[in-house]
Coordinates of C-alpha atoms in Angstrom, one line a residue:
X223 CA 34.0 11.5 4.2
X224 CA 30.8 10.3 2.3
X225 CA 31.3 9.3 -1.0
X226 CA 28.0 8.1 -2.9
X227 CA 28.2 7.3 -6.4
X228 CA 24.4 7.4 -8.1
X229 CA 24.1 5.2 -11.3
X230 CA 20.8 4.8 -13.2
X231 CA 20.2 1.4 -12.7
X232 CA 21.3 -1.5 -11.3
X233 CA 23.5 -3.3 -13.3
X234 CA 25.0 -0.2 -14.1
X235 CA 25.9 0.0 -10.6
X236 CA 26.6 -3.6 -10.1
X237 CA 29.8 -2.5 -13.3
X238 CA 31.1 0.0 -11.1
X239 CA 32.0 -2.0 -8.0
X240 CA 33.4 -4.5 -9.9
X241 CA 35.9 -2.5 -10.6
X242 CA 36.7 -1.8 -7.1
X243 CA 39.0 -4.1 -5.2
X244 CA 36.3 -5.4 -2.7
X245 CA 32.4 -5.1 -2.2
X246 CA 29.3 -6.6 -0.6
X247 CA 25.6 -6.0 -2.4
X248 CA 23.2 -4.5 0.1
X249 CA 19.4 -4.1 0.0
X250 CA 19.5 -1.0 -2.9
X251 CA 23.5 -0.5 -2.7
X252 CA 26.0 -1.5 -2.4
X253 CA 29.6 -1.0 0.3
X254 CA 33.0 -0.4 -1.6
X255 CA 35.9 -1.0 0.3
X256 CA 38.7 0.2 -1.7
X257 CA 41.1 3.5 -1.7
X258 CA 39.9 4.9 -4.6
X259 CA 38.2 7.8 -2.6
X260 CA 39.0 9.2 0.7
X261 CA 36.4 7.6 3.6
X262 CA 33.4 5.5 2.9
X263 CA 32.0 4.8 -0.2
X264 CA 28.4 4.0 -1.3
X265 CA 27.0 2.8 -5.1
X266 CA 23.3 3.3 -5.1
X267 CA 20.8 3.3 -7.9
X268 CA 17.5 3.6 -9.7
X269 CA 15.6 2.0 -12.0
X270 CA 13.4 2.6 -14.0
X271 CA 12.6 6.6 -13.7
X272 CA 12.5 6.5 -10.0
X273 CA 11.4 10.3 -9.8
X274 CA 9.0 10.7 -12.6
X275 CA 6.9 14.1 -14.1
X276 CA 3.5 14.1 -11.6
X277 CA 0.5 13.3 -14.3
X278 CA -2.4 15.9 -15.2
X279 CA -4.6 15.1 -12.3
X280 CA -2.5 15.5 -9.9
X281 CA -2.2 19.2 -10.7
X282 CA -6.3 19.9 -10.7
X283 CA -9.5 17.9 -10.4
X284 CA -10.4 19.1 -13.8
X285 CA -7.9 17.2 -15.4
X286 CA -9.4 14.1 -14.0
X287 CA -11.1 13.3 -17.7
X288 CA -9.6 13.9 -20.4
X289 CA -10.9 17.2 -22.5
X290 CA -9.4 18.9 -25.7
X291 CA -10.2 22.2 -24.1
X292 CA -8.0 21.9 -21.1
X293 CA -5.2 21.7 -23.7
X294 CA -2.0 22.6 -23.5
X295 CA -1.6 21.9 -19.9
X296 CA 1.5 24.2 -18.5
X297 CA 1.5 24.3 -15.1
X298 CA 2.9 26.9 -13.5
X299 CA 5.2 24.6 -11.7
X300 CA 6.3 21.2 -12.1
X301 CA 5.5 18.4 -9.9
X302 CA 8.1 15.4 -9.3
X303 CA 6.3 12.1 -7.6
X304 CA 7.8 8.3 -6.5
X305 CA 5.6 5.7 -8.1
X306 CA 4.8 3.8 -5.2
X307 CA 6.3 0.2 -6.6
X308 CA 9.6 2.1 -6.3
X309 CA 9.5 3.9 -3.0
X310 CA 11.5 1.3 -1.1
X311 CA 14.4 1.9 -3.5
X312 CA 13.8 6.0 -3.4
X313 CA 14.1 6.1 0.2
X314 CA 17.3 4.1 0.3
X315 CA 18.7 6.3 -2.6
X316 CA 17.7 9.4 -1.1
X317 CA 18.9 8.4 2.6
X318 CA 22.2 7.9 0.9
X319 CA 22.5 11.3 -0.7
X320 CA 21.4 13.4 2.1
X321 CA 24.6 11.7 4.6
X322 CA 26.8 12.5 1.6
X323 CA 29.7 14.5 1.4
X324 CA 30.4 13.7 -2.0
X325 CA 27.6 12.5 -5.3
X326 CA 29.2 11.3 -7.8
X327 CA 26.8 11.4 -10.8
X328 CA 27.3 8.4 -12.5
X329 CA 24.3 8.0 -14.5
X330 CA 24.2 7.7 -18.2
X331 CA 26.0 10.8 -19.9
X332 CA 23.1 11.9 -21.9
X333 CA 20.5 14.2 -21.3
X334 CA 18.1 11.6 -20.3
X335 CA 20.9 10.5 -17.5
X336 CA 21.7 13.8 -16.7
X337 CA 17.6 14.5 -16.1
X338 CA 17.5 11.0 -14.2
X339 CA 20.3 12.1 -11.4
X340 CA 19.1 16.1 -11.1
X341 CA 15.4 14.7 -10.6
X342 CA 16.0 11.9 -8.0
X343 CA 19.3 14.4 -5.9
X344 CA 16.3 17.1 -6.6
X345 CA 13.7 15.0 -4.9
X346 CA 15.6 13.6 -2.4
X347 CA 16.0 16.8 -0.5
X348 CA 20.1 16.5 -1.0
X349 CA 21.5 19.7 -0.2
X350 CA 23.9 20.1 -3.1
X351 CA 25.1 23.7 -2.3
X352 CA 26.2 22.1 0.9
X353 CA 28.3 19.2 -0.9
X354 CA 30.9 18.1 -3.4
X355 CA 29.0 17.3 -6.7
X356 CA 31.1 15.4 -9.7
X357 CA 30.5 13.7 -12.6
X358 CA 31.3 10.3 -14.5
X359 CA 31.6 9.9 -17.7
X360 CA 31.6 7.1 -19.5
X361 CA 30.2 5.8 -22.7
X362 CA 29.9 2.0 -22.1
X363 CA 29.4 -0.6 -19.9
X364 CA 31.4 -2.4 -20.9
X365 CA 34.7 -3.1 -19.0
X366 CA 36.9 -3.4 -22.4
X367 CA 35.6 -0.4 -23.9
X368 CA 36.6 1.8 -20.7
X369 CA 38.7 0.9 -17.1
X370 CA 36.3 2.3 -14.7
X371 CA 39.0 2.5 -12.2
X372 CA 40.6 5.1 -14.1
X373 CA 37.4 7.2 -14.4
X374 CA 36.5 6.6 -11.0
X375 CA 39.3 8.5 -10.3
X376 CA 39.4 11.2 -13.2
X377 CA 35.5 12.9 -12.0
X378 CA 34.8 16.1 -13.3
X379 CA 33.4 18.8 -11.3
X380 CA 29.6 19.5 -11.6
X381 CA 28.8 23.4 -12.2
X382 CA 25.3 23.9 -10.5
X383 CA 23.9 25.2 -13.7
X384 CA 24.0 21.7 -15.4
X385 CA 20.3 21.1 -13.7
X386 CA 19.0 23.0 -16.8
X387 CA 18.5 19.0 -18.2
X388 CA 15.5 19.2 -15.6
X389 CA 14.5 22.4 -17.8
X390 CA 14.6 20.5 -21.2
X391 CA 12.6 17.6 -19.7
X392 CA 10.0 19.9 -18.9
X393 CA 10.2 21.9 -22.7
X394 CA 10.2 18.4 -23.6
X395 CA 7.1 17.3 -22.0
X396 CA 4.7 20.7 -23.0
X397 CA 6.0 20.5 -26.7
X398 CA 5.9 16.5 -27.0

């Protein structure tokens, strides 16, 4: 089994496998050898906001200048895009989540983290209905305030439904 825990960025991850009993960094992830989970186990990460709302233009040439009268732009469907200073690390990421069994969201657990993971697992083509999806959460990175080893191990099923995060970030960015 596949195990591939996605944190937003990458000291975040860099936290979570030292709490593991042994790891080696890798190019965008990292390789956790421990018994926490059953199989392999992965840590990946973005940074920044690897998957990012496409901008105006990229939904019509008329949006190409800027003009009051084209205001408020709704399209009728949202458009996701990789900046291209952080494809390297998308591909990696999204490599990763298409072999996996398991995704463990392990972002932030806000909204804003919650919108991170459901954009890039959206992007990345992951076939979610097809795997085990759990969550997480924690409140600090900081080891004292929380033993990661103990929530790596207490994960809380993911209902589906939580993707409506992607749905506020879209309210979010036609009301402002």
């Amino acid at each position: 089994m596949l195990n591939v825990i996605l944190a937003e960025k990458p000291n975040q991850a860099a936290a979570y496998a030292d709490s593991f009993s042994k790891f080696e960094r890798k190019n965008g992830y990292f390789e956790v050898q421990d018994q926490v989970y059953e199989g392999q186990t992965i840590i990946t990460y973005g940074f920044g906001h690897l998957v990012e709302l496409a901008s105006p233009e990229m939904y019509s040439d008329k949006y190409q200048k800027w003009d009051l009268n084209n205001l408020p732009i709704i399209p009728d469907k949202f458009k996701f895009v990789v900046s291209k200073d952080k494809k390297a690390q998308f591909k990696i990421v999204s490599d990763w989540l298409k072999k996996a069994d398991q995704i463990i969201i392990a972002t932030d657990s806000d909204r804003e983290g919650e919108n991170i993971a459901w954009s890039i697992i959206k992007l990345s083509g992951a076939d979610v209905d097809h795997k085990i999806v759990k969550r997480l959460w924690v409140n600090s990175l900081e080891k004292v305030a929380l033993p990661y080893k103990k929530a790596l191990k207490n994960l809380k099923m993911v209902m589906l439904t939580t993707t409506h995060s992607l749905k506020l970030k879209r309210v979010n960015t036609v009301i402002g």
